[in-house]
GROMACS .gro file of C-alpha atoms in nm:
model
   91
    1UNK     CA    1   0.000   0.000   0.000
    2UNK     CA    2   0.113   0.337  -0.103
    3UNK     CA    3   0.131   0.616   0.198
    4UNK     CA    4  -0.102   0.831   0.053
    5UNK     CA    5  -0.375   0.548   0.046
    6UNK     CA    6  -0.283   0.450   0.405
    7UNK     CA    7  -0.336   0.868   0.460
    8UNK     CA    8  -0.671   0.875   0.309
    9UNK     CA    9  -0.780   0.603   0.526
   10UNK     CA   10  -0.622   0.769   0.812
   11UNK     CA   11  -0.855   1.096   0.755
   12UNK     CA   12  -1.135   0.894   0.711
   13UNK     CA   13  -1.146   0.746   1.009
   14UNK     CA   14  -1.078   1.133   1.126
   15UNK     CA   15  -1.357   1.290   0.940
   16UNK     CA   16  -1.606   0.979   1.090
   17UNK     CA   17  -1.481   1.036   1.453
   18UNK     CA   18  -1.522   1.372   1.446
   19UNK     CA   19  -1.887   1.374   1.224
   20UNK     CA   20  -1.975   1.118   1.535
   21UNK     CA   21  -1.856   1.339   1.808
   22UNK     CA   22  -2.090   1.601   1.735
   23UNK     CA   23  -2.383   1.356   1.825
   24UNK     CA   24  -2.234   1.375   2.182
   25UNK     CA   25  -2.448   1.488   2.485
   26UNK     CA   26  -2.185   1.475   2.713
   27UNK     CA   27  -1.898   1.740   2.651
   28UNK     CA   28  -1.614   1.494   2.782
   29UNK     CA   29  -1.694   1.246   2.529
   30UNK     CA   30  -1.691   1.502   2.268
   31UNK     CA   31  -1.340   1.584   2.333
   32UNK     CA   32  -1.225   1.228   2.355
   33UNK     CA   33  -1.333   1.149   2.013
   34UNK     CA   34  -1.231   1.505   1.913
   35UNK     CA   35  -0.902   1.438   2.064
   36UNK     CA   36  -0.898   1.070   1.888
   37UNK     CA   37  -0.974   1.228   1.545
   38UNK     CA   38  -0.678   1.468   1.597
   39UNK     CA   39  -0.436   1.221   1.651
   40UNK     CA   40  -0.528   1.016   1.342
   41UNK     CA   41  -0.539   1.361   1.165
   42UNK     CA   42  -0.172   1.427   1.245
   43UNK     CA   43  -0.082   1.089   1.142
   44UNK     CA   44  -0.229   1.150   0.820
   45UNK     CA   45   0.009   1.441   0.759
   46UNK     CA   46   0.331   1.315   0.877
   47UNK     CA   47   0.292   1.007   0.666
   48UNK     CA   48   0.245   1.226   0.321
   49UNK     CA   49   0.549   1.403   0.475
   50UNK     CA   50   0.367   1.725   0.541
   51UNK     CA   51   0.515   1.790   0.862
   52UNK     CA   52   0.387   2.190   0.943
   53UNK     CA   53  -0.008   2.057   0.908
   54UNK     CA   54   0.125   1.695   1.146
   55UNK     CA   55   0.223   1.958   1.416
   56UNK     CA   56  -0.039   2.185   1.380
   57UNK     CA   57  -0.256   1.944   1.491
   58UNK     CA   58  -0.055   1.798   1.735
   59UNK     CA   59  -0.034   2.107   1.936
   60UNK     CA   60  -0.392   2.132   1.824
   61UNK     CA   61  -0.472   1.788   2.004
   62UNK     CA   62  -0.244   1.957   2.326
   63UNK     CA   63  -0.499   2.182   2.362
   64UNK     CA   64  -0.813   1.920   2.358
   65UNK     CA   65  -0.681   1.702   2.637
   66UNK     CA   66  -0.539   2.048   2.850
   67UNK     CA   67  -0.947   2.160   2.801
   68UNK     CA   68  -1.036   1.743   2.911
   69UNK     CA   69  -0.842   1.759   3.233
   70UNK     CA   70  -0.927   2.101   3.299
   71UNK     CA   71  -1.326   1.991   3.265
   72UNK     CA   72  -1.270   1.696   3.453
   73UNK     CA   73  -1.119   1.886   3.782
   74UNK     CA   74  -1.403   2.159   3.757
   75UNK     CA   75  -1.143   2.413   3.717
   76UNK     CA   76  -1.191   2.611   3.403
   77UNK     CA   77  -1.127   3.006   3.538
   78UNK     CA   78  -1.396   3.238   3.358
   79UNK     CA   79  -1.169   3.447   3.168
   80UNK     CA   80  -0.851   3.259   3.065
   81UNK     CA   81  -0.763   3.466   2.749
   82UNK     CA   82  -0.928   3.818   2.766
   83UNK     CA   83  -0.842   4.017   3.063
   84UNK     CA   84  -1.194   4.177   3.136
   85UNK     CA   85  -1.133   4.529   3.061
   86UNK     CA   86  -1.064   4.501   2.697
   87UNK     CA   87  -1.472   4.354   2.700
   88UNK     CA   88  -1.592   4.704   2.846
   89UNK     CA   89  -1.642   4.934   2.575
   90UNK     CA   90  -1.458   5.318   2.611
   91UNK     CA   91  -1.704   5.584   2.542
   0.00000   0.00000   0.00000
């Protein structure tokens, strides 16, 4: 088998994990298959040798299972990104 077959079956499998996830009620689930789509997703690049869109989604999948541990301890502070007075508007 060629590596660009064994990639295409690779992002299928992707694409179906992550078409399933969405049917999810529970938002821990979601990001397990989200974070099992991501992994197959990376391995889909770095076997057609494109090694930028591999690690893209590798740090990409970083982020899903910091967000999964995060949810699971209850800890997710409100504003983790924008400090809160960049929301207030200046008049």
């Amino acid at each position: 088998m060629s590596s660009f077959f064994i990639s295409q079956i690779l992002g299928f499998i992707a694409l179906m994990l992550i078409c399933y996830s969405y049917f999810m009620t529970k938002k821990n689930n979601l990001l397990i298959l989200q974070i099992m789509a991501n992994i197959f997703y990376a391995f889909a690049f770095i076997i057609v040798e494109a090694y930028s869109g591999g690690i893209v989604i590798l740090i990409s999948t970083v982020r899903c299972v910091e967000i999964y541990f995060l949810e699971k301890k209850n800890y997710f502070p409100e504003q983790v990104l924008i400090k809160p007075e960049l929301n207030e508007r200046s008049e």
